[in-house]
XYZ file of C-alpha atoms in Angstrom:
704
model
C 18.168 -1.185 -1.077
C 18.161 2.235 -3.232
C 15.387 4.192 -2.483
C 13.918 1.065 -0.348
C 13.737 2.897 2.683
C 12.917 5.835 1.097
C 9.984 4.699 -0.687
C 8.311 2.608 1.726
C 5.610 4.759 2.638
C 4.645 6.559 -0.956
C 4.193 2.571 -1.515
C 2.143 2.580 1.797
C 2.902 -0.829 2.724
C 3.875 0.729 6.706
C 2.727 -1.561 9.591
C 3.444 1.116 11.961
C 1.438 4.423 12.079
C -0.283 6.495 14.848
C -3.858 5.000 15.663
C -7.289 6.736 12.997
C -8.283 9.850 13.864
C -11.295 8.773 11.905
C -13.354 7.827 14.964
C -17.441 7.370 14.431
C -19.892 8.419 17.001
C -22.231 4.948 18.575
C -25.167 4.737 20.019
C -25.976 0.862 20.089
C -24.140 -2.328 19.569
C -24.045 -3.445 15.353
C -27.499 -5.312 13.903
C -26.437 -9.056 13.511
C -25.945 -9.704 10.079
C -25.530 -13.277 8.240
C -23.747 -13.394 5.372
C -25.728 -15.168 2.428
C -24.029 -15.030 -1.303
C -27.757 -15.050 -2.553
C -27.881 -11.445 -1.136
C -26.585 -8.578 -3.324
C -28.292 -5.662 -2.634
C -29.540 -3.436 -5.440
C -27.718 0.174 -6.280
C -30.520 3.029 -5.853
C -28.656 5.605 -8.032
C -28.796 9.412 -6.963
C -27.492 12.082 -8.546
C -24.002 14.180 -8.034
C -24.794 17.979 -10.119
C -27.658 16.812 -11.370
C -26.275 14.652 -13.592
C -26.974 10.658 -13.460
C -24.127 7.935 -13.156
C -22.513 7.522 -16.634
C -23.297 4.858 -18.593
C -19.342 3.790 -18.200
C -19.778 3.141 -14.422
C -22.582 0.207 -15.097
C -19.738 -2.268 -13.631
C -19.569 -0.709 -10.352
C -23.742 -1.583 -10.266
C -23.079 -5.162 -7.962
C -24.138 -8.414 -9.508
C -25.631 -11.194 -7.952
C -22.682 -14.223 -7.916
C -24.247 -17.367 -10.321
C -21.917 -19.837 -8.426
C -22.027 -22.106 -10.939
C -19.731 -22.672 -13.864
C -16.626 -20.760 -11.937
C -14.468 -18.807 -14.611
C -10.790 -18.784 -14.277
C -9.554 -14.966 -12.539
C -8.370 -13.161 -16.029
C -6.922 -9.377 -15.725
C -10.464 -7.945 -16.163
C -11.314 -9.668 -13.280
C -8.432 -7.453 -10.927
C -8.659 -4.750 -12.994
C -12.518 -4.009 -12.133
C -12.201 -5.075 -8.209
C -14.046 -2.677 -6.080
C -11.732 -0.744 -3.342
C -11.254 1.427 -0.643
C -9.352 3.054 2.140
C -5.622 3.252 1.560
C -3.539 0.807 -0.540
C -1.775 -0.670 1.872
C -2.033 -2.784 5.480
C -1.389 -0.279 7.674
C -4.388 -1.567 10.624
C -4.202 2.147 11.960
C -4.800 3.878 8.543
C -8.325 6.405 7.613
C -10.329 3.493 6.823
C -12.469 4.476 3.990
C -15.720 4.095 5.763
C -17.730 4.631 8.296
C -21.051 3.894 10.736
C -23.809 5.672 10.813
C -24.453 7.201 14.770
C -27.301 4.913 15.860
C -25.095 2.376 13.995
C -27.889 0.612 11.492
C -25.950 2.098 8.375
C -22.410 1.873 7.086
C -21.203 4.102 4.267
C -17.916 3.861 2.655
C -16.254 5.740 -0.536
C -15.678 3.168 -3.333
C -12.972 3.464 -5.906
C -13.500 1.518 -9.746
C -10.846 1.282 -11.953
C -12.093 1.784 -15.285
C -9.124 1.296 -18.086
C -10.929 1.744 -21.160
C -11.623 5.381 -20.409
C -8.226 6.294 -18.374
C -10.692 7.328 -15.062
C -12.446 6.078 -12.129
C -15.853 5.098 -11.361
C -16.154 6.316 -7.397
C -19.427 6.991 -5.322
C -20.535 7.130 -1.990
C -22.121 3.859 -1.305
C -24.657 3.287 1.812
C -25.503 -0.187 3.013
C -28.640 -0.593 4.919
C -27.096 -3.400 7.698
C -30.190 -4.745 8.626
C -31.157 -5.622 5.055
C -28.231 -7.085 3.284
C -30.766 -6.957 0.314
C -31.816 -3.365 0.507
C -30.921 -1.718 -2.287
C -27.404 0.363 -1.870
C -27.793 4.147 -1.715
C -25.368 5.603 -4.288
C -24.041 9.130 -4.630
C -21.852 9.514 -7.680
C -18.789 11.210 -7.646
C -15.954 12.575 -10.235
C -13.746 10.243 -11.964
C -10.679 12.534 -10.761
C -8.865 10.151 -7.812
C -7.005 11.951 -5.371
C -3.832 10.760 -5.037
C -1.897 11.141 -1.454
C 1.029 13.485 -1.084
C 3.464 13.197 1.434
C 6.549 14.688 3.037
C 9.938 13.230 2.223
C 13.267 14.044 3.359
C 11.840 17.917 4.060
C 10.116 18.428 0.630
C 6.535 18.876 0.304
C 3.811 17.776 -0.967
C 5.589 14.593 -2.697
C 3.318 12.468 -5.174
C 2.310 9.064 -5.097
C 0.448 7.217 -7.530
C -1.578 6.306 -4.415
C -5.116 6.871 -3.922
C -5.657 8.894 -1.241
C -7.993 6.265 1.311
C -11.183 9.171 1.880
C -13.715 8.453 4.469
C -16.648 10.179 4.757
C -18.365 11.273 8.262
C -21.838 10.915 9.442
C -23.269 14.356 10.883
C -24.369 13.668 14.196
C -28.022 12.771 14.029
C -27.203 10.644 10.858
C -29.040 12.619 8.118
C -26.079 13.447 6.507
C -22.674 12.899 5.123
C -19.638 15.096 4.433
C -16.873 13.540 2.013
C -14.081 14.415 0.323
C -14.090 13.896 -3.611
C -11.282 15.528 -6.076
C -13.106 18.074 -8.714
C -11.330 20.344 -11.427
C -7.662 19.755 -10.009
C -8.907 19.759 -5.876
C -9.602 17.921 -3.400
C -13.558 19.878 -2.066
C -15.525 19.186 0.388
C -19.044 18.031 -0.296
C -22.419 17.357 2.001
C -25.370 14.883 0.510
C -28.395 13.836 2.685
C -27.234 9.956 3.855
C -30.789 8.761 2.194
C -29.535 10.028 -1.369
C -30.017 13.412 -3.147
C -27.621 15.922 -4.510
C -24.419 16.266 -3.183
C -23.873 20.287 -2.427
C -20.197 21.674 -2.664
C -19.373 23.100 0.957
C -15.705 23.959 -0.266
C -14.304 24.301 -3.564
C -11.259 25.718 -2.809
C -8.085 26.565 -4.866
C -6.228 24.093 -2.304
C -6.792 20.656 -1.301
C -9.503 20.283 1.597
C -6.867 17.824 4.497
C -9.777 16.748 6.867
C -13.014 18.169 8.276
C -15.172 17.175 11.430
C -18.690 18.513 12.329
C -19.123 20.378 15.240
C -22.034 21.875 17.008
C -24.313 19.188 16.805
C -24.181 19.135 12.902
C -25.094 22.555 12.505
C -21.079 23.659 11.665
C -18.375 21.856 9.709
C -14.722 22.964 10.474
C -11.963 22.133 7.521
C -8.696 22.226 7.240
C -6.538 23.329 3.597
C -3.250 22.791 2.473
C -3.463 27.033 0.917
C -0.254 28.193 2.276
C 1.552 24.802 0.237
C -0.099 25.550 -3.101
C 0.919 29.109 -2.694
C 4.554 28.521 -1.905
C 4.338 26.391 -4.835
C 3.176 29.047 -6.779
C 5.791 31.437 -5.835
C 7.963 28.626 -6.442
C 6.608 28.783 -10.596
C 7.423 32.178 -10.828
C 10.788 31.598 -9.539
C 11.208 29.167 -12.582
C 11.240 32.227 -15.219
C 14.940 32.986 -13.812
C 15.580 29.486 -13.442
C 16.311 27.381 -10.389
C 18.959 26.720 -8.395
C 19.873 23.214 -8.038
C 19.984 22.397 -4.650
C 18.155 19.447 -1.760
C 15.444 21.278 -3.106
C 15.161 18.685 -6.289
C 14.081 14.786 -6.372
C 14.297 14.300 -10.107
C 12.590 10.657 -9.868
C 9.658 12.920 -8.822
C 9.665 15.993 -10.724
C 12.339 18.326 -12.493
C 11.406 20.991 -11.034
C 12.088 22.050 -7.100
C 9.808 21.429 -4.095
C 9.244 23.653 -0.983
C 10.963 23.036 1.923
C 10.175 23.466 5.326
C 7.106 24.177 7.513
C 4.333 25.739 5.400
C 1.018 25.281 7.556
C -1.918 24.865 6.897
C -5.478 26.985 7.117
C -8.583 26.356 9.103
C -11.888 27.467 8.216
C -15.666 26.919 10.022
C -18.522 27.055 7.279
C -22.365 26.895 8.985
C -25.735 25.282 7.681
C -29.347 26.947 8.056
C -32.299 25.697 9.787
C -33.812 25.059 6.067
C -30.090 23.450 5.293
C -28.978 26.177 3.610
C -25.149 26.411 3.640
C -22.990 29.496 4.627
C -20.194 30.977 2.959
C -16.521 29.535 4.749
C -14.817 32.111 7.287
C -11.098 31.337 8.162
C -10.385 30.688 12.038
C -7.423 30.007 13.544
C -7.154 25.901 14.903
C -8.369 25.090 18.018
C -4.927 23.833 19.986
C -4.633 19.988 19.975
C -5.852 18.771 23.536
C -4.409 15.547 24.574
C -6.294 16.087 28.066
C -8.702 13.293 27.863
C -7.819 8.768 27.937
C -6.028 7.305 24.971
C -3.703 5.144 23.263
C -1.513 5.002 20.763
C 1.801 3.341 18.783
C 5.519 4.992 18.403
C 8.845 3.855 17.905
C 11.211 2.938 21.074
C 14.175 5.444 20.890
C 16.148 2.859 21.675
C 18.120 0.367 20.410
C 18.960 2.390 17.088
C 17.759 0.916 13.883
C 15.656 -1.884 15.948
C 11.604 0.173 14.993
C 10.248 -1.145 17.001
C 6.975 -0.610 18.125
C 5.118 0.188 21.187
C 1.789 0.526 22.798
C 1.332 3.697 25.179
C -1.709 5.219 26.660
C -1.937 8.474 28.469
C -4.146 8.321 31.913
C -5.542 11.506 33.383
C -2.881 12.924 31.861
C 0.052 10.518 32.887
C 1.983 8.357 29.717
C 2.047 4.692 30.391
C 4.211 2.649 27.891
C 3.239 -0.787 28.115
C 6.136 -2.830 29.246
C 4.777 -6.173 28.510
C 6.941 -8.127 25.165
C 3.197 -8.222 23.933
C 2.969 -4.787 23.630
C 5.727 -4.705 20.787
C 5.346 -5.076 17.471
C 1.782 -3.038 17.392
C 0.069 -1.406 14.727
C -2.437 0.143 16.283
C -4.215 1.127 19.475
C -7.447 2.058 21.016
C -9.086 3.147 23.989
C -11.822 1.824 25.233
C -13.796 4.317 26.989
C -16.198 1.315 28.597
C -13.970 -1.032 30.048
C -10.943 1.559 30.647
C -9.210 -0.490 28.727
C -6.983 -0.728 25.703
C -7.728 -3.069 22.479
C -4.907 -3.579 20.163
C -3.341 -5.394 17.283
C -0.069 -6.417 16.482
C 1.361 -8.728 14.387
C 2.734 -11.491 15.058
C 3.679 -15.301 14.929
C 6.592 -16.430 12.516
C 8.130 -13.056 10.477
C 5.449 -11.454 11.982
C 3.109 -13.244 9.444
C -0.314 -13.357 11.957
C -2.443 -10.465 13.665
C -3.335 -10.658 17.187
C -6.048 -8.939 18.873
C -5.247 -8.118 22.482
C -6.987 -6.077 25.443
C -5.212 -4.434 28.317
C -5.902 -3.143 31.597
C -2.991 -0.486 32.269
C -2.150 0.065 35.810
C -2.214 -3.504 36.977
C -0.038 -6.081 36.946
C -1.448 -8.820 34.207
C -0.286 -8.408 31.100
C -2.371 -8.171 27.731
C -5.349 -10.487 27.297
C -4.651 -11.742 23.571
C -8.491 -12.556 22.121
C -7.937 -13.525 18.634
C -4.736 -14.409 16.223
C -5.679 -14.965 12.587
C -4.180 -14.752 9.246
C -5.896 -12.537 7.518
C -4.377 -9.134 7.431
C -6.479 -6.103 8.860
C -6.350 -2.523 8.121
C -8.142 0.678 8.465
C -8.952 -0.444 12.392
C -11.331 2.170 14.415
C -12.866 1.001 17.750
C -16.639 1.548 18.820
C -17.367 0.376 22.248
C -16.204 -3.147 22.072
C -16.165 -3.771 18.225
C -13.328 -3.000 16.064
C -14.234 -2.702 12.948
C -11.773 -2.788 10.245
C -10.689 -3.787 6.413
C -9.858 -7.174 5.542
C -8.283 -9.250 3.448
C -7.307 -12.643 2.753
C -4.757 -14.029 0.570
C -8.058 -15.780 -2.072
C -10.773 -12.775 -1.422
C -10.247 -8.888 -1.780
C -10.521 -6.506 0.987
C -14.490 -6.630 2.760
C -14.907 -4.496 5.691
C -15.302 -6.755 8.872
C -16.397 -6.596 12.684
C -14.595 -8.038 15.290
C -16.236 -8.060 18.818
C -12.998 -7.157 20.992
C -13.988 -9.262 23.701
C -14.740 -12.508 22.065
C -12.507 -12.349 19.030
C -15.797 -13.138 16.760
C -15.430 -12.116 13.307
C -18.284 -11.256 10.876
C -18.014 -9.851 7.633
C -20.628 -6.353 7.563
C -20.035 -5.482 3.311
C -18.821 -7.707 0.772
C -17.993 -4.959 -1.949
C -16.834 -7.682 -4.171
C -19.364 -9.989 -4.061
C -18.649 -11.071 -7.811
C -15.910 -12.964 -6.957
C -17.978 -15.260 -5.289
C -18.159 -16.388 -9.402
C -13.926 -17.371 -9.817
C -12.943 -20.714 -9.230
C -11.165 -21.131 -5.738
C -7.126 -20.753 -6.014
C -4.822 -23.404 -4.832
C -2.905 -21.377 -1.763
C -0.243 -23.119 0.402
C 1.763 -21.005 2.757
C 5.705 -21.682 3.144
C 7.887 -20.775 5.926
C 11.525 -20.531 6.088
C 14.818 -19.228 7.966
C 17.625 -17.762 5.310
C 21.595 -18.483 6.874
C 21.348 -15.095 9.032
C 18.162 -16.500 10.739
C 16.075 -14.542 9.478
C 12.005 -16.166 9.136
C 10.323 -15.376 6.185
C 6.715 -16.090 4.580
C 5.515 -17.100 1.281
C 2.701 -18.086 -0.922
C 2.630 -20.836 -3.437
C -0.089 -20.352 -6.063
C -0.771 -23.328 -8.530
C -2.864 -23.579 -10.896
C -6.041 -25.670 -10.594
C -4.735 -28.777 -12.688
C -1.566 -30.071 -12.986
C -0.375 -32.662 -15.792
C 0.461 -35.463 -14.893
C 4.795 -35.428 -14.869
C 5.170 -31.786 -15.700
C 7.594 -29.267 -14.832
C 5.933 -26.396 -13.882
C 6.991 -22.754 -14.994
C 7.660 -20.344 -11.836
C 6.986 -16.264 -11.680
C 8.208 -15.423 -7.995
C 6.307 -11.743 -6.784
C 7.523 -9.582 -4.300
C 7.341 -8.165 -1.948
C 5.017 -8.185 0.256
C 2.987 -11.149 0.667
C 0.084 -10.643 3.589
C -3.227 -9.564 2.246
C -5.371 -10.154 -1.070
C -2.477 -12.060 -3.337
C -3.378 -9.592 -6.307
C -0.487 -8.017 -8.138
C 2.914 -8.300 -5.457
C 3.898 -4.665 -4.522
C 2.623 -2.006 -6.654
C 0.183 -4.617 -8.532
C 1.859 -5.019 -11.987
C 1.931 -8.813 -12.002
C -1.507 -10.487 -12.317
C -0.843 -13.384 -9.628
C -4.498 -15.185 -10.087
C -4.548 -15.180 -14.023
C -0.872 -16.274 -14.142
C -2.033 -19.191 -12.342
C -5.064 -19.779 -14.620
C -1.979 -19.014 -17.653
C -0.375 -22.365 -16.454
C 2.505 -20.488 -14.261
C 3.176 -21.390 -11.168
C 3.410 -18.548 -9.059
C 5.587 -17.860 -5.489
C 4.269 -14.660 -3.558
C 7.507 -13.686 -1.335
C 7.628 -11.360 1.457
C 11.438 -9.940 2.047
C 13.029 -11.146 5.416
C 12.778 -8.313 8.404
C 16.238 -5.848 7.549
C 19.288 -7.225 8.529
C 20.361 -3.935 10.645
C 16.797 -4.473 12.133
C 17.276 -8.109 13.156
C 20.437 -7.258 14.481
C 19.050 -4.702 16.790
C 16.232 -6.178 18.061
C 18.791 -9.156 18.942
C 20.379 -7.111 20.929
C 23.509 -7.358 19.061
C 25.738 -4.161 17.719
C 25.268 -2.809 14.143
C 27.916 -1.043 12.105
C 25.719 0.567 9.368
C 28.842 1.472 7.283
C 30.649 -2.256 7.453
C 27.359 -3.257 6.482
C 26.974 -1.196 3.472
C 30.293 -1.982 1.923
C 28.968 -5.540 1.543
C 25.492 -5.330 1.072
C 25.148 -8.130 3.696
C 20.756 -7.033 3.603
C 21.084 -7.758 -0.102
C 22.809 -10.906 1.061
C 20.226 -11.672 3.428
C 16.640 -10.879 0.811
C 18.613 -13.540 -1.725
C 19.388 -16.029 0.372
C 15.885 -15.555 1.690
C 15.041 -15.966 -1.919
C 17.504 -19.075 -2.584
C 15.658 -20.861 0.525
C 11.823 -20.244 -0.595
C 12.784 -21.399 -4.162
C 14.217 -24.791 -2.343
C 10.823 -24.944 -0.909
C 9.047 -24.687 -3.748
C 10.982 -27.629 -5.314
C 10.121 -29.584 -2.745
C 6.767 -29.501 -2.984
C 6.203 -29.408 -7.191
C 8.233 -30.361 -9.773
C 10.209 -27.065 -11.886
C 10.887 -26.295 -15.525
C 14.241 -25.050 -14.666
C 14.971 -23.357 -17.687
C 11.850 -21.315 -17.710
C 11.420 -19.322 -13.750
C 10.689 -15.338 -14.263
C 11.060 -13.181 -11.123
C 9.557 -9.498 -10.982
C 9.709 -6.537 -8.838
C 9.228 -2.983 -8.309
C 11.458 -1.293 -5.664
C 13.083 -3.519 -3.043
C 11.943 -6.003 -5.483
C 13.936 -5.037 -8.295
C 16.852 -4.382 -6.304
C 16.448 -8.274 -5.307
C 15.882 -8.968 -8.997
C 19.159 -7.726 -10.240
C 21.410 -8.816 -7.545
C 19.731 -12.539 -8.551
C 20.777 -11.603 -12.228
C 23.996 -11.156 -10.790
C 25.041 -13.860 -8.225
C 23.321 -17.114 -9.397
C 22.028 -18.090 -12.736
C 18.686 -18.938 -12.028
C 16.181 -16.714 -13.507
C 16.122 -16.605 -17.663
C 13.448 -13.523 -17.102
C 13.006 -10.647 -15.122
C 9.632 -8.280 -15.306
C 10.360 -5.367 -13.715
C 9.201 -2.045 -12.657
C 11.690 0.008 -11.849
C 15.752 -0.028 -12.803
C 18.550 0.107 -12.026
C 20.847 0.279 -9.103
C 24.274 1.492 -10.679
C 26.550 3.938 -8.544
C 26.599 6.250 -11.576
C 22.413 7.452 -11.667
C 21.999 6.617 -8.092
C 24.452 8.711 -6.645
C 24.438 11.839 -8.866
C 21.124 12.379 -10.592
C 18.287 11.713 -8.196
C 19.212 15.130 -6.227
C 21.335 16.258 -3.109
C 18.613 14.938 -0.479
C 19.030 11.679 -1.571
C 22.795 12.032 -1.950
C 22.471 13.374 1.723
C 20.454 10.174 2.892
C 22.949 8.268 1.206
C 25.857 9.696 3.439
C 23.284 9.266 6.375
C 23.031 5.385 5.583
C 26.760 4.827 5.350
C 26.445 4.200 1.865
C 30.042 2.913 -0.431
C 30.824 6.792 -1.517
C 32.228 8.008 -3.120
C 31.406 4.852 -5.546
C 34.614 5.548 -7.770
C 37.026 4.602 -4.593
C 34.291 0.967 -3.626
C 34.387 -0.705 -7.483
C 34.718 -3.715 -5.443
C 31.580 -2.912 -3.015
C 29.529 -1.499 -5.792
C 30.673 -4.760 -8.366
C 27.986 -6.596 -6.072
C 25.150 -4.378 -7.289
C 25.562 -2.947 -10.531
C 23.846 -4.731 -13.427
C 25.678 -2.278 -15.751
C 29.217 -3.274 -14.131
C 28.608 -7.133 -14.309
C 26.524 -6.963 -17.928
C 29.068 -9.451 -19.166
C 27.569 -11.970 -16.675
C 23.598 -11.504 -16.896
C 22.010 -14.051 -18.967
C 18.177 -13.099 -18.824
C 15.832 -11.622 -21.147
C 14.743 -8.339 -19.028
C 11.691 -6.230 -19.214
C 11.021 -3.088 -17.793
C 7.395 -1.216 -17.188
C 9.074 2.088 -16.086
C 6.818 5.810 -15.327
C 8.238 8.690 -17.105
C 9.851 10.174 -14.170
C 11.876 7.269 -13.161
C 12.701 5.636 -16.733
C 15.480 8.224 -16.674
C 17.539 6.590 -13.995
C 17.600 3.142 -15.825
C 18.499 4.876 -19.244
C 22.257 4.274 -18.755
C 22.199 0.866 -17.517
C 19.784 -0.236 -20.529
C 22.696 0.667 -22.946
C 25.228 -1.296 -20.876
C 23.085 -3.901 -20.922
C 22.018 -4.222 -25.088
C 25.663 -3.153 -26.069
C 26.901 -6.589 -23.675
C 23.754 -8.380 -25.894
C 21.594 -8.891 -22.714
C 17.799 -8.418 -24.694
C 16.655 -5.938 -22.618
C 13.662 -4.039 -23.044
C 11.612 -0.903 -21.980
C 8.297 0.664 -22.182
C 7.828 4.115 -20.376
C 4.537 5.415 -19.021
C 3.795 8.985 -18.957
C 2.633 11.088 -15.871
C 3.084 8.245 -13.491
C 4.771 7.876 -10.115
C 6.514 5.074 -8.512
C 3.290 3.010 -8.121
C 1.151 4.038 -11.311
C -1.959 5.258 -11.285
C -3.176 5.348 -14.429
C -6.143 2.585 -15.343
C -4.895 2.060 -18.765
C -1.348 1.127 -18.182
C -2.390 -1.208 -15.374
C -3.863 -2.589 -17.680
C -1.146 -2.905 -20.482
C 1.259 -3.978 -17.970
C -0.677 -6.998 -16.537
C -1.518 -8.004 -19.924
C 2.172 -7.193 -21.438
C 3.497 -9.167 -18.341
C 1.627 -12.533 -19.162
C 1.977 -12.177 -22.864
C 6.076 -12.072 -22.439
C 5.314 -14.761 -19.466
C 3.462 -16.759 -21.969
C 6.546 -15.843 -25.637
C 9.483 -17.090 -22.938
C 7.399 -20.227 -21.461
C 6.586 -21.275 -25.189
C 10.809 -20.602 -26.822
C 13.972 -22.296 -25.964
C 16.286 -21.248 -22.834
C 18.860 -18.403 -23.864
C 21.809 -20.216 -24.823
C 24.250 -18.869 -22.740
C 21.172 -20.054 -19.677
C 22.557 -23.908 -20.749
C 25.232 -23.705 -18.436
C 23.356 -22.543 -15.635
C 23.653 -23.329 -11.924
C 20.739 -25.071 -11.213
C 18.801 -23.753 -7.301
């Protein structure tokens, strides 16, 4: 459980948030567009700063699918996928794309990893929705990746390896596009003609542009920067000359220097464009007061009961806030006000283990409950409502993210843009959705992915990948375990979602929650482990498994599940981890006072020396003599220090453990060369492990 609740936001996996602020103007319905695999648009490259796209970015250009001689998925197929928007599946996240005011064009900011140069190919692409085969207008961007930062436990500018979900904005007349790109170490604001041409820097600040908007009919841009935060960080650097006082500003798993704390504010600017298209000098302005007087919809958490974390649709009509009290308004992920029909359109997680997405309409003020328009297994992200159409990123188990339009009246979904048409050339996957309930009564789901050809009578080695299986089956949480490449190598893969936190399960059922008692007995970890056992039982009922060759993988919460399994059952003879390990001597002292305060808040069994029996349930080092498995850790340099004590104790106990450390990395790793190395090393280790005999101690294992 360590760092799990703290880090979930950094992983981009939160399913509940405020509605997106990245709306688009609208002046007509989307044009009809029938998908045709043979129609793949070409790229018409424009220029940035007078330089054409570098040759290393040739993969960014779309290739017509061959649709013959389908090939198994390899590491390169996954590494070179074109991505956009947020990493996670937040329904109301910034989308990464925008529709033109006339509804006829779509602009999207695309990034594509280039492991060979350890950089990114990034571009602003403009698609003609009326003519799918028309050339794509392409504005090449900087190869610097803009990465998200957040405020964590009062610490500002907390870094992550997640790409920032940059979203372009059209000018009101559709002739220009404004967008953010990272250049020379900061996220600046640029404008380019929507028909292609030269991108002009509007603001190249010594700070990052956080948000921007067109005003005055497109004659002016206003933007916000984090200059006060950067100035505060500069002052911290000066303080370092005399040494830093170790206090709650430190989080040693992110940086060895302190963060700023407290409110730091932002700065606001305006910049005008002349009739001839020339941009003026940015001028500082006072921020406009927020206006909430118009009718709008949003999602927020109920305050009671504690620990339930139950989200609910709310609206404001005529300035009066109204919560939706119907049960179907719970577990919502995004809500949008439809001004045309004075209704609310919202998305919610529902079905078994909340594994499906429901689309609803609700008219506030009436007695009728929300009307469900459609339900789907697809995972939707970065949605916005334009008239009666929801525009979303969509992921399916077997397909990477694309962009779709969903009619909020009929529920009909149609693809607008396929950013990875080459994926049609890969061999289809054999994917089966599994359902089970653990002994605590908590439901969970998994996806069983099998090799295309199963030799008669063969027993398959199995790899468990964690800990969220909704959406595209790429590499698990953190994207380090290439699922489809594993199956192409002959491994069965079980991708699982962890069950709902045990205290949340109790609170939502109206049962009392004794957080201190739950932590003392690690009940939530017991629940996750039992769910894992039930999942393995489901797999064994369907395919024959090689019980000497079961492997488990994991990052963060997934790593905690993996090490708990190594302690409490002898099922897995190989553990591939991205983080390690939950040992009390480190986790209770070596991260920082802010984390220690969080542990006290959640009633961790502290001081750990007085709760040794409790920590014996969780600590790999304290159970080193019991562990019978090969362990491989591929850690970020900042987080590797958390594993040092565990690695030493495990090695002394004879456990074969290796650790690889990747420089300048975070909880979620961001460098393409590192991801390529991690993918390939994990595959190599799996093949080597499967080709060899089981460990001598493993012959006495208890089969699941």
